[in-house]
Short mmCIF file of C-alpha atoms and ligand atoms in Angstrom, two decimals:
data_model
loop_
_atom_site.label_atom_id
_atom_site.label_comp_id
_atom_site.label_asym_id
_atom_site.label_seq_id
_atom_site.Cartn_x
_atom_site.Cartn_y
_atom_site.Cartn_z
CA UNK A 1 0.00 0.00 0.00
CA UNK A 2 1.37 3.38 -0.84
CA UNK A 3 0.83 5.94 1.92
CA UNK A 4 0.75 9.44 -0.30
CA UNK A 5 0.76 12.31 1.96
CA UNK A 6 -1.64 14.81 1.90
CA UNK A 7 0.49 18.19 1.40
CA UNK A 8 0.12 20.40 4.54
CA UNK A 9 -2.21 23.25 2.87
CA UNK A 10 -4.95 21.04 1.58
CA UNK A 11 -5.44 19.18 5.07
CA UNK A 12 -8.37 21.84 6.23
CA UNK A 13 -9.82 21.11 3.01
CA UNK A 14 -9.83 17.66 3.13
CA UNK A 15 -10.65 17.16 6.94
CA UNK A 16 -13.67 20.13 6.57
CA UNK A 17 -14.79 17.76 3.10
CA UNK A 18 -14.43 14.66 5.25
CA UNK A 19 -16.58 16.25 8.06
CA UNK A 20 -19.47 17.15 5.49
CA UNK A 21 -19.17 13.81 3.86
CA UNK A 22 -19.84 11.77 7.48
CA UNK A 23 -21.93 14.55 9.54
CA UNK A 24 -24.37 15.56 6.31
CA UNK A 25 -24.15 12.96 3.60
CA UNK A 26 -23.75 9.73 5.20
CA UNK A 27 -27.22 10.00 7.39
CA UNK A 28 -29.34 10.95 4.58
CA UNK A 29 -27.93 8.97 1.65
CA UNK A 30 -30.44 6.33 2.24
CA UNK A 31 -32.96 8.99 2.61
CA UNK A 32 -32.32 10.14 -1.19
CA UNK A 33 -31.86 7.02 -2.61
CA UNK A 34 -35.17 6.06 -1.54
CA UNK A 35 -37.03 9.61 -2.40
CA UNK A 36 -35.76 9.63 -5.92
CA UNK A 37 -36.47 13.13 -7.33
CA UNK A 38 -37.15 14.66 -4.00
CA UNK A 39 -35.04 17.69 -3.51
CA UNK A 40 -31.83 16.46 -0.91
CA UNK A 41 -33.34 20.84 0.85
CA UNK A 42 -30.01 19.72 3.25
CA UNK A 43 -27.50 20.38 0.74
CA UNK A 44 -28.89 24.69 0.53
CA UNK A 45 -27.50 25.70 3.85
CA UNK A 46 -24.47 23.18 3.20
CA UNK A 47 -23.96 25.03 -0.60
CA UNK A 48 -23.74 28.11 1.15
CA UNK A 49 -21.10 27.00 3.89
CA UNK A 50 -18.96 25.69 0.45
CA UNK A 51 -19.40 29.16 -1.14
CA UNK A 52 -17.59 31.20 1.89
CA UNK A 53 -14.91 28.28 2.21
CA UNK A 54 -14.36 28.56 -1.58
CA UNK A 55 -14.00 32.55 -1.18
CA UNK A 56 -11.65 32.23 1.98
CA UNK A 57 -8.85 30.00 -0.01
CA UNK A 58 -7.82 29.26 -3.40
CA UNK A 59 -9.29 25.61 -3.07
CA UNK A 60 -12.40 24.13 -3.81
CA UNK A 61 -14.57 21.76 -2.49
CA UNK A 62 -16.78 20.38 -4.81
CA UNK A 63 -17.15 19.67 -8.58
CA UNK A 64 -17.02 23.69 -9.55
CA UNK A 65 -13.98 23.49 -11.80
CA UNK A 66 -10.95 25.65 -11.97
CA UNK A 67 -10.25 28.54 -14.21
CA UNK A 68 -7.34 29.05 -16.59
CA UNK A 69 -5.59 32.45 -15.62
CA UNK A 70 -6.12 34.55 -18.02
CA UNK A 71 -2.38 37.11 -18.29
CA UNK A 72 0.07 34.91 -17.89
CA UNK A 73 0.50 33.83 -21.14
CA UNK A 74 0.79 29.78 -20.68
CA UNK A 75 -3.16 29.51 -19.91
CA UNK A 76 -1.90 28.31 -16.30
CA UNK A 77 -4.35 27.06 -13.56
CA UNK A 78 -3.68 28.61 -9.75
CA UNK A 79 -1.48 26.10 -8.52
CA UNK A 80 -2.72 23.12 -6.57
CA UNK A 81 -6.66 24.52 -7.44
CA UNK A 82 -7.46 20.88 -9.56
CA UNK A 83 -5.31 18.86 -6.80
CA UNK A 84 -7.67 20.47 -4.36
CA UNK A 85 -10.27 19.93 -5.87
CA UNK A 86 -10.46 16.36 -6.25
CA UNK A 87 -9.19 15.85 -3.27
CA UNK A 88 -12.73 17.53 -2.04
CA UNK A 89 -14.14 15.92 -4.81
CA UNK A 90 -12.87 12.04 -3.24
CA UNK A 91 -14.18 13.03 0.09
CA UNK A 92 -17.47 13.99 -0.36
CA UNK A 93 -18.03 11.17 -2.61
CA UNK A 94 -16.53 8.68 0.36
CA UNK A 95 -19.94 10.43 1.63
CA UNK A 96 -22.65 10.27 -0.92
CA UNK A 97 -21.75 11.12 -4.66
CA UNK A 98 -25.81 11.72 -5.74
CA UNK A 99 -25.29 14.11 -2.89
CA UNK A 100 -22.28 15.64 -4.26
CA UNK A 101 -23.74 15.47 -7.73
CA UNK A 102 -26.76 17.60 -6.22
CA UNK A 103 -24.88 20.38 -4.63
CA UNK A 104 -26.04 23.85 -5.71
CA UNK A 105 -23.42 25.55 -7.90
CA UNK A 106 -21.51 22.44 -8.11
CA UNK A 107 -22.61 21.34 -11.43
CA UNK A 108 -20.43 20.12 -14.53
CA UNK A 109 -21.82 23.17 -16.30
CA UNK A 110 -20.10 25.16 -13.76
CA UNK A 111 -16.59 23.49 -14.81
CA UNK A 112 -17.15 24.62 -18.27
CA UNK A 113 -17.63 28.07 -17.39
CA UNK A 114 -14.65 28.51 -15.18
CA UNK A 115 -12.47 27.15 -17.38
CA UNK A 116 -13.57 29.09 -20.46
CA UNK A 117 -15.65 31.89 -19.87
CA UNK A 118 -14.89 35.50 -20.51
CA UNK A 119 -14.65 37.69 -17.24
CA UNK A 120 -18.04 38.70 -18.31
CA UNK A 121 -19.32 35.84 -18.29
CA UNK A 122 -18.28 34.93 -15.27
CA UNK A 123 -19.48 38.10 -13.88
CA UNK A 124 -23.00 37.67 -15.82
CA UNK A 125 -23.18 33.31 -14.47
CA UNK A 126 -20.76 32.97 -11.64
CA UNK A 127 -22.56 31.92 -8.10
CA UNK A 128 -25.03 30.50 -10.36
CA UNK A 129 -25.52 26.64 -10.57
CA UNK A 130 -24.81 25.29 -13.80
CA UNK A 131 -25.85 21.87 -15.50
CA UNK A 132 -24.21 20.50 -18.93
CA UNK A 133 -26.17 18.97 -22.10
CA UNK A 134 -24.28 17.54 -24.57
CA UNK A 135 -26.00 14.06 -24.69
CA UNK A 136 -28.76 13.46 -27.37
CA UNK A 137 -31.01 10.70 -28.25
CA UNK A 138 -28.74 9.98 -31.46
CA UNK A 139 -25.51 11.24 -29.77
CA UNK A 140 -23.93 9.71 -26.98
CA UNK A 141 -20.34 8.49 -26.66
CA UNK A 142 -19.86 10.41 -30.66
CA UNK A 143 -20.93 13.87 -29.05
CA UNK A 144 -19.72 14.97 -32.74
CA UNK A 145 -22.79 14.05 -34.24
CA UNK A 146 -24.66 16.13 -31.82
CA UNK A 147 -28.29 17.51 -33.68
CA UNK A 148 -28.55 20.43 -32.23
CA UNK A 149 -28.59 23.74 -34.07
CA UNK A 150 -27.80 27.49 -33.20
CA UNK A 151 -28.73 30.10 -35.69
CA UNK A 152 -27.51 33.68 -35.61
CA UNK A 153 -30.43 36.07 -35.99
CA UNK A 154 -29.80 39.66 -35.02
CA UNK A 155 -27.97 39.46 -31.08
CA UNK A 156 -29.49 36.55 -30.69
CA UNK A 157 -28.89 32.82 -30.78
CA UNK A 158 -31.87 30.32 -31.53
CA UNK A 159 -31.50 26.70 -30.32
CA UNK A 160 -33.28 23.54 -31.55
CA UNK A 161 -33.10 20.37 -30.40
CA UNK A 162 -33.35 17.86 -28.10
CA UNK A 163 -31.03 17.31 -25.15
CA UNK A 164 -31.34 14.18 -22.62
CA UNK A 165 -29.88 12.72 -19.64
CA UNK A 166 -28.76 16.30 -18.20
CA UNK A 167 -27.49 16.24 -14.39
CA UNK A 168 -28.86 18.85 -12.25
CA UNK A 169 -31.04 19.82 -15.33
CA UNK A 170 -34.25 20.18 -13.47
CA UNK A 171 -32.60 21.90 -10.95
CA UNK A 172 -29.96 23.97 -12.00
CA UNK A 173 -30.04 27.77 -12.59
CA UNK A 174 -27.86 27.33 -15.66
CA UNK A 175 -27.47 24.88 -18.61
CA UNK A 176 -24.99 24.73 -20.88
CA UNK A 177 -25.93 23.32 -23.94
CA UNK A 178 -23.75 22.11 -26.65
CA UNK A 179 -25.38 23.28 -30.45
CA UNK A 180 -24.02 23.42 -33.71
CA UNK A 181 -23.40 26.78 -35.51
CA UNK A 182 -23.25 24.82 -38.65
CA UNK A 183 -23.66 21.39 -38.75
CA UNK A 184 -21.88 21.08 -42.67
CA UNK A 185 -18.74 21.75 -41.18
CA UNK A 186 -18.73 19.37 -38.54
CA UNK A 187 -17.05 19.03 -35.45
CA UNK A 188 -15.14 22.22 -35.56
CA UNK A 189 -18.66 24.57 -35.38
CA UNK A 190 -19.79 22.68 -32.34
CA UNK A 191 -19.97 25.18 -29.33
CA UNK A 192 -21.27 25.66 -25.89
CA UNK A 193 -24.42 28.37 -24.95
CA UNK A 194 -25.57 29.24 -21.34
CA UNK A 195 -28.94 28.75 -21.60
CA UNK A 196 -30.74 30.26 -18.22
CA UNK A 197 -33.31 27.25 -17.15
CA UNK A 198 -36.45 29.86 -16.94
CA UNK A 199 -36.29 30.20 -20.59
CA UNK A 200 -39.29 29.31 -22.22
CA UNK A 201 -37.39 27.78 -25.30
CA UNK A 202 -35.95 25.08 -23.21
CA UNK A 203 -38.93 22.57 -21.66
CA UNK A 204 -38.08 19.91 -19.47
CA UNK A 205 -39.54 16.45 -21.05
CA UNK A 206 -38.78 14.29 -17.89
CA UNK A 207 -36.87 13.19 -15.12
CA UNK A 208 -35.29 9.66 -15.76
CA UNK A 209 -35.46 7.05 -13.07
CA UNK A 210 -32.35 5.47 -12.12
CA UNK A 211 -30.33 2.38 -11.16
CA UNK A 212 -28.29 5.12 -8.93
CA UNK A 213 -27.37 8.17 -7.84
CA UNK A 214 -30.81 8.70 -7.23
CA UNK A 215 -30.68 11.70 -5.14
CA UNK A 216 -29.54 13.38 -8.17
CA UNK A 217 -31.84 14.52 -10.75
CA UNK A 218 -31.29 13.05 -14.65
CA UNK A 219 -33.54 15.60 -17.39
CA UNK A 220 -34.50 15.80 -20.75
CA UNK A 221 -35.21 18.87 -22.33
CA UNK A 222 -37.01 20.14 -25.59
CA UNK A 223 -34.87 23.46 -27.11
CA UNK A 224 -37.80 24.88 -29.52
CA UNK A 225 -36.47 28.16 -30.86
CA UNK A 226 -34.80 28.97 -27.75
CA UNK A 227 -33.40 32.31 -27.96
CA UNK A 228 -29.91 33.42 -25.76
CA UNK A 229 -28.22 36.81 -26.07
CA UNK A 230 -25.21 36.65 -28.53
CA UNK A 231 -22.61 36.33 -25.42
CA UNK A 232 -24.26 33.30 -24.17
CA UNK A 233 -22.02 31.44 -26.82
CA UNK A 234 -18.63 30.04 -24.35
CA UNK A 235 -15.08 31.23 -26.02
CA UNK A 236 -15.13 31.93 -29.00
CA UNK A 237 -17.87 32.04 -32.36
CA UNK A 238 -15.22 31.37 -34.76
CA UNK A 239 -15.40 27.77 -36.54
CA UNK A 240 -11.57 27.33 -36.89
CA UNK A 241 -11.97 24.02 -38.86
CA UNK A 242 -7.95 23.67 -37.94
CA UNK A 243 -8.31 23.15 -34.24
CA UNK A 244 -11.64 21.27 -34.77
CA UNK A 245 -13.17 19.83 -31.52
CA UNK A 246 -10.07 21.24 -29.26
CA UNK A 247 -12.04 23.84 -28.10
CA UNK A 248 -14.94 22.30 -26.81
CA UNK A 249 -12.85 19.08 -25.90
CA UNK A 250 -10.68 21.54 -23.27
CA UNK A 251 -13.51 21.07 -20.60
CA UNK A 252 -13.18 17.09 -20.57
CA UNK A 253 -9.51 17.58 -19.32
CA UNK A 254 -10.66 19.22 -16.04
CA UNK A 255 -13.87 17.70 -15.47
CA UNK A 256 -12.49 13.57 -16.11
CA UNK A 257 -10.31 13.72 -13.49
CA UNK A 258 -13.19 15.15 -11.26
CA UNK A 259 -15.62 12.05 -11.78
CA UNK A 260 -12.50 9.86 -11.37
CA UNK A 261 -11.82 11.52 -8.13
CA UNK A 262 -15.73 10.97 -7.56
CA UNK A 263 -14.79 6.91 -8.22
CA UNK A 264 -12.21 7.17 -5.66
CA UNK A 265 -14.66 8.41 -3.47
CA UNK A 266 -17.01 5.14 -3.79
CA UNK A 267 -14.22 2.71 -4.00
CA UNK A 268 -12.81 4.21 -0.83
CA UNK A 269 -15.99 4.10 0.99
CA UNK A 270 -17.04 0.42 -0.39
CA UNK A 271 -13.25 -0.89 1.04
CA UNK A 272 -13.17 1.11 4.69
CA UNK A 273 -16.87 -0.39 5.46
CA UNK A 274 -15.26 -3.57 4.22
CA UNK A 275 -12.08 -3.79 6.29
CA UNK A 276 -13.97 -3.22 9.46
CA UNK A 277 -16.27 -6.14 8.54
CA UNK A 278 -13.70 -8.23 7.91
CA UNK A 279 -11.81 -6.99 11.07
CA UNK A 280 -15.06 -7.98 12.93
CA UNK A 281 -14.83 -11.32 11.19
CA UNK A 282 -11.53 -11.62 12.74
CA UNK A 283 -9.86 -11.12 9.12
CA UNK A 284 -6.51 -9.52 9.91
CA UNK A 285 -5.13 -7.87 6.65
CA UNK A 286 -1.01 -7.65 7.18
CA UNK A 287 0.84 -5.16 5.07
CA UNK A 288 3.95 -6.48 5.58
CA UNK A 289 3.50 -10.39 4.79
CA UNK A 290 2.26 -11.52 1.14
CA UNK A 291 -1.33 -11.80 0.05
CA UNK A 292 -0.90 -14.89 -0.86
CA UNK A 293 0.01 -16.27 2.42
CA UNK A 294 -2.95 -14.59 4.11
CA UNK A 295 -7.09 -15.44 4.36
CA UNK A 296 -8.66 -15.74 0.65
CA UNK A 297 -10.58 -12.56 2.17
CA UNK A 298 -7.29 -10.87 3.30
CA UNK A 299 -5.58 -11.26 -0.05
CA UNK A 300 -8.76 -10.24 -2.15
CA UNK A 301 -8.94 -7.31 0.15
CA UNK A 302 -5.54 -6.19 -0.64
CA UNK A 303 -5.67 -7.16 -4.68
CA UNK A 304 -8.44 -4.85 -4.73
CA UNK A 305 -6.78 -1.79 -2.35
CA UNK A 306 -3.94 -1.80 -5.14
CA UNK A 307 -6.44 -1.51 -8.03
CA UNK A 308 -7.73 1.23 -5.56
CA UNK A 309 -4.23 3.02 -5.20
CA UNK A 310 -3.31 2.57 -8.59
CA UNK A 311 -6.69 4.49 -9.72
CA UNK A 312 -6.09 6.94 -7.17
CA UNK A 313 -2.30 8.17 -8.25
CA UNK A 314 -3.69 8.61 -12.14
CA UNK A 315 -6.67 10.98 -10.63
CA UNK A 316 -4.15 12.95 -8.67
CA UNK A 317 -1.47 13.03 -11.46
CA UNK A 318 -3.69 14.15 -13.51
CA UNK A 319 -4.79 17.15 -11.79
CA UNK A 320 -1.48 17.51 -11.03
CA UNK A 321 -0.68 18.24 -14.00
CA UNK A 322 -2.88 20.53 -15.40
CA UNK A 323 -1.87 22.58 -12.21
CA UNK A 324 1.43 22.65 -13.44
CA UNK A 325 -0.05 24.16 -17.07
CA UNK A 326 0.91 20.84 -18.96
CA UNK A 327 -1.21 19.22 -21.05
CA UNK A 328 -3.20 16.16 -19.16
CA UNK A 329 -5.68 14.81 -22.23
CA UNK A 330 -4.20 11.36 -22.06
CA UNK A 331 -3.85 11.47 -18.38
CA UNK A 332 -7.43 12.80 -17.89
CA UNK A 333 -8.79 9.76 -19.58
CA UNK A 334 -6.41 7.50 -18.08
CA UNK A 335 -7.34 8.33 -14.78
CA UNK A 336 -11.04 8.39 -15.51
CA UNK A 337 -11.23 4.86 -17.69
CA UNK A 338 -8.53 3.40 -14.52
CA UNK A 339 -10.99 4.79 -12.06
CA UNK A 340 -14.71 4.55 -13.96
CA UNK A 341 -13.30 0.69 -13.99
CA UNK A 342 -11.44 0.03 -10.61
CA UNK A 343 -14.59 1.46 -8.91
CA UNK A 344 -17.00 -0.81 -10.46
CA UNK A 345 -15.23 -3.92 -9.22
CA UNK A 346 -14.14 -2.76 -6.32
CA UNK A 347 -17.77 -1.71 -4.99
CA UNK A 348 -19.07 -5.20 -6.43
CA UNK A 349 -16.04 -7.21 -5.10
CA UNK A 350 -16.92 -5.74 -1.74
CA UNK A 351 -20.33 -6.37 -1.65
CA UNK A 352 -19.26 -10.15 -2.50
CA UNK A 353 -16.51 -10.55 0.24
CA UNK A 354 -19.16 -8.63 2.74
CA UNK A 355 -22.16 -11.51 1.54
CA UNK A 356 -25.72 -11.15 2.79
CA UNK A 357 -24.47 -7.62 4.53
CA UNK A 358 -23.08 -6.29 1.40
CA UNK A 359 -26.44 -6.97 -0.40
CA UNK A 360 -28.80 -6.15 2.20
CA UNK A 361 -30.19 -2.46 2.18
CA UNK A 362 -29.34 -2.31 6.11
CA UNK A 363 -25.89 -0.79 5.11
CA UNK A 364 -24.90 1.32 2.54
CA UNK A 365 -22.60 -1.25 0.37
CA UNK A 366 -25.47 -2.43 -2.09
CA UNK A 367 -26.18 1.41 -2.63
CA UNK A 368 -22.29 2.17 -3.72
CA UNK A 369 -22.27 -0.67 -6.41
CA UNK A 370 -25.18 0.93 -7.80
CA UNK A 371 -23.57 4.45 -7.76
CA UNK A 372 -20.42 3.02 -8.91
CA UNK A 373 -21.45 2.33 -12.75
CA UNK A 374 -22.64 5.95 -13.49
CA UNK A 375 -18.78 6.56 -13.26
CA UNK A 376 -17.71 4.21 -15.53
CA UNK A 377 -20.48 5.65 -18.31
CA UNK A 378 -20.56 9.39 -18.33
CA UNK A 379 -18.00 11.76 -18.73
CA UNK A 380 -17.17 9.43 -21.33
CA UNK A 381 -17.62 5.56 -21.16
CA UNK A 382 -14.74 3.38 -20.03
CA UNK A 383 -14.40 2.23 -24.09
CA UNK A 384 -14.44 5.72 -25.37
CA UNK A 385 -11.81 6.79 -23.17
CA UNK A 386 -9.59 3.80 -24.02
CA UNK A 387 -10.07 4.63 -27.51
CA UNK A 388 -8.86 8.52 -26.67
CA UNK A 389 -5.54 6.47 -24.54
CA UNK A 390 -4.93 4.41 -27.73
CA UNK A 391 -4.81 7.14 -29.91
CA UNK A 392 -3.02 9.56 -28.16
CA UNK A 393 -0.26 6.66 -27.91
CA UNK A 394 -0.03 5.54 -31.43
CA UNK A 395 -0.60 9.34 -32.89
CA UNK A 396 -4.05 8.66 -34.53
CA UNK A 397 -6.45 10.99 -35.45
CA UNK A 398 -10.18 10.23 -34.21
CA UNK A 399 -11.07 9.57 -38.19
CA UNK A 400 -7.77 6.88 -38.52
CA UNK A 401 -9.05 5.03 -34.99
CA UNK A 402 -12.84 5.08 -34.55
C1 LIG B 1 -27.22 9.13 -14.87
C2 LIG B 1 -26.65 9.76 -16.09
C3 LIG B 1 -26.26 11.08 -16.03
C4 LIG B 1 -25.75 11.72 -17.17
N1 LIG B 1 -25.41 13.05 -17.11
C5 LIG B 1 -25.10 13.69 -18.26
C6 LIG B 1 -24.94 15.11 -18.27
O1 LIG B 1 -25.02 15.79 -17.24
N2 LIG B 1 -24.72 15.71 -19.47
C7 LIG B 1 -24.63 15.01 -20.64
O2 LIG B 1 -24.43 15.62 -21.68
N3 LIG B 1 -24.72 13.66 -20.64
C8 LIG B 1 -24.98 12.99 -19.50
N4 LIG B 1 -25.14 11.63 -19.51
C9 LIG B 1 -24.98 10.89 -20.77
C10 LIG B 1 -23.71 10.10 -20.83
O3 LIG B 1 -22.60 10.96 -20.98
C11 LIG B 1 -23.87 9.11 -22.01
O4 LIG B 1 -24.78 8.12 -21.56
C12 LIG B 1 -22.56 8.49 -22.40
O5 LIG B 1 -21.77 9.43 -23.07
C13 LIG B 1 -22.77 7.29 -23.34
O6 LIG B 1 -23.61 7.60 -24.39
P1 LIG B 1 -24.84 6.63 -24.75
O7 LIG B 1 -25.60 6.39 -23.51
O8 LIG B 1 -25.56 7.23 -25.90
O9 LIG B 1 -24.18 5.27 -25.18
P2 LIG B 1 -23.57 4.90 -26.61
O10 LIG B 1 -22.69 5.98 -27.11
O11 LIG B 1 -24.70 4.46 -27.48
O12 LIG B 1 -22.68 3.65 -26.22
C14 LIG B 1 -23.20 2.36 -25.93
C15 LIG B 1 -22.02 1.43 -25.66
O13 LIG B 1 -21.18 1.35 -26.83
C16 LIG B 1 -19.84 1.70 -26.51
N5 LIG B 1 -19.23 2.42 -27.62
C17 LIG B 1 -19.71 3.51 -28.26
N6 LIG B 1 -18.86 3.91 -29.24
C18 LIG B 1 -17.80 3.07 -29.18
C19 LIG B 1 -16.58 2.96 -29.91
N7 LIG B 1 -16.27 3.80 -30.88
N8 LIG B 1 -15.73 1.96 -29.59
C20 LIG B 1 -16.02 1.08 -28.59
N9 LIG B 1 -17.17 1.13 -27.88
C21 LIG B 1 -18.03 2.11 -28.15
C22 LIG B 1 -19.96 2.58 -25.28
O14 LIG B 1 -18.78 2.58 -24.53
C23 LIG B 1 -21.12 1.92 -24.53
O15 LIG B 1 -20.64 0.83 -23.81
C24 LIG B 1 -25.59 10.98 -18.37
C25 LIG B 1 -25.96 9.63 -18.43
C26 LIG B 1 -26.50 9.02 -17.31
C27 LIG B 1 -26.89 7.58 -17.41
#
């Protein structure tokens, strides 16, 4: 087992996240899971108490993003603000990640916008909680074939289309909605609009019932001639056919690591429950002798703590390196295919080693295998971002490796 240390000025961040994640989440996780749909009206007074810590430092708690500095010429992020993040991020999630995933002003959609909106913008949507909708009923893992059109008429933008499966979207003040300025030129004139969630252009269709995170909300919208004000468009209206999807793509590599961070979370919480069950079974897991001379339980235990680890150094690498202004594509789907994956067995293999308690709805184990697979599908499936690993590696283009 590697023992990372957590550096000295994110330790108030992590112990406050840890504090939220036993003394709020944890008691009414069951609560939401049960109610699906039913607002988790806990989390407002919480948000709040995560807005003044996230004005106080240069950390943040939850799943808000990070912004690019704008000035210093290499696009930089504040040092340490990703690290911090996910290491929020992997504690509130060791609490309840529906929960997280409901947080006011913690949305996806908020990502986006700090890490590429204008100052205006963020003037005009920050404090505002933000959902994202790129996923359509013909466009899913290819969010290149995406339907939906913006049109240019006077300072106006007009959206059609139909958007599904959007997080927060019944809920959120914001959504950001992915449309194409001009769907003949592909990939290149796909962009993102804030579209405010009062506007009468954009109807909610449903809410989606779920195998889990049920305490968060899953919507489908209608856009019918949904008009936004010209500078609702995120970066920039050129179609620059040479950088293609780059633009729009720029999000993924802060907000992958974020829901592998959020499968840390559930793995972590799935394998602490588990060691002190197996402790009370009088399973005694030794560090310092091999797994293969220990219980079948002990040595399962431990093969699936390394997964754990292994997942976990990506995440923080990662982020890591996108503090450091280096580029972190192929790292940012590393992390979140390692992690999407490691969490899915890792919840299951627990409920297995844990038997009738692991499946029962007494404790909480059943619940985090049926979190766990949402992490391992959106964001990017596991196969989609093996196929981004693969070619990054052997220097294909999306069209040479589909
Ligand atoms: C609870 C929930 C919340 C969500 N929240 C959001 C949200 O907030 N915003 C949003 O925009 N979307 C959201 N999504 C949508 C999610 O991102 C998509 O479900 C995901 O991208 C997969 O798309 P799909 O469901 O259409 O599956 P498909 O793309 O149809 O894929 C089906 C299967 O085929 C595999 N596959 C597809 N293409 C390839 C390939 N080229 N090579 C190998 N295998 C491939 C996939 O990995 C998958 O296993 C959410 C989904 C769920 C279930």
């Amino acid at each position: 087992m590697i023992n990372l240390e957590i550096p000295k000025k994110f330790r108030p961040l992590v112990s406050q996240a840890n504090q939220v994640a036993t003394e709020v989440f944890r008691p009414i996780s069951r609560k939401y899971d049960v109610a699906e749909h039913e607002y988790p009206k806990e989390l407002d007074m919480l948000a709040s108490l995560i807005d003044g810590m996230n004005e106080g430092s240069d950390s943040g708690a939850g799943a808000a993003g990070v912004r690019r500095e704008e000035g210093d010429g290499d696009g930089k992020n504040r040092n340490g603000s990703n690290l911090s993040t996910v290491l929020g991020v992997i504690e509130l999630c060791w609490g309840d990640v529906g929960l997280l995933l409901s947080m006011p002003r913690q949305g996806l959609g908020n990502s986006a916008i700090a890490s590429v909106a204008t100052d205006e913008q963020l003037e005009r949507y920050g404090g505002k909680w933000a959902a994202m909708a790129i996923t359509e009923p013909e466009a899913g893992s290819d969010s290149a074939s995406i339907r939906t059109t913006a049109e240019l008429d006077g300072d106006e933008y007009v959206l059609n289309g139909e958007k599904i499966y959007v997080t927060s979207g019944e809920r959120a003040d914001l959504v950001v909605v992915w449309a194409s300025l001009d769907r003949s030129k592909g990939r290149a004139a796909i962009k993102s609009f804030i579209v405010e969630r009062s506007n009468p252009g954009m109807k909610l269709d449903r809410l989606e019932h779920k195998l889990g995170i049920r305490a968060s909300d899953t919507a489908a919208f209608i856009l019918e001639d949904c008009r936004v004000p010209k500078e609702a468009l995120l970066g920039s209206p050129e179609i620059d056919v040479k950088q293609g999807f780059g633009g729009a793509m720029q999000t993924f590599d802060n907000t992958r690591p974020l829901v592998a961070a959020m499968a840390i979370g559930v793995a972590r919480a799935s394998l602490d429950e588990t060691r002190m069950r197996l402790a009370e079974a009088g399973v005694k897991i030794d560090y310092s002798t091999p797994a293969l001379s220990q219980h079948a339980a002990a040595a399962r235990f431990l093969e699936m703590e390394a997964d754990y680890e292994a997942a976990r150094l990506l995440t923080l690498h990662a982020a890591w390196m996108a503090d450091n202004g280096r580029p972190n594509s192929l790292q940012a789907s590393m992390a979140k295919a390692k992690a999407g994956r490691m969490c899915v067995d890792v919840s299951l293999g627990c409920v297995e080693l844990c038997g009738s308690l692991g499946y029962g709805e007494n404790e909480l184990l059943e619940k985090w295998a049926r979190d766990a697979k949402i992490l391992d599908i959106f964001e990017g499936t596991q196969q989609i971002q093996l196929l981004i690993v693969a070619r990054q590696l052997l220097g294909k283009t999306s069209a040479e490796l589909k």
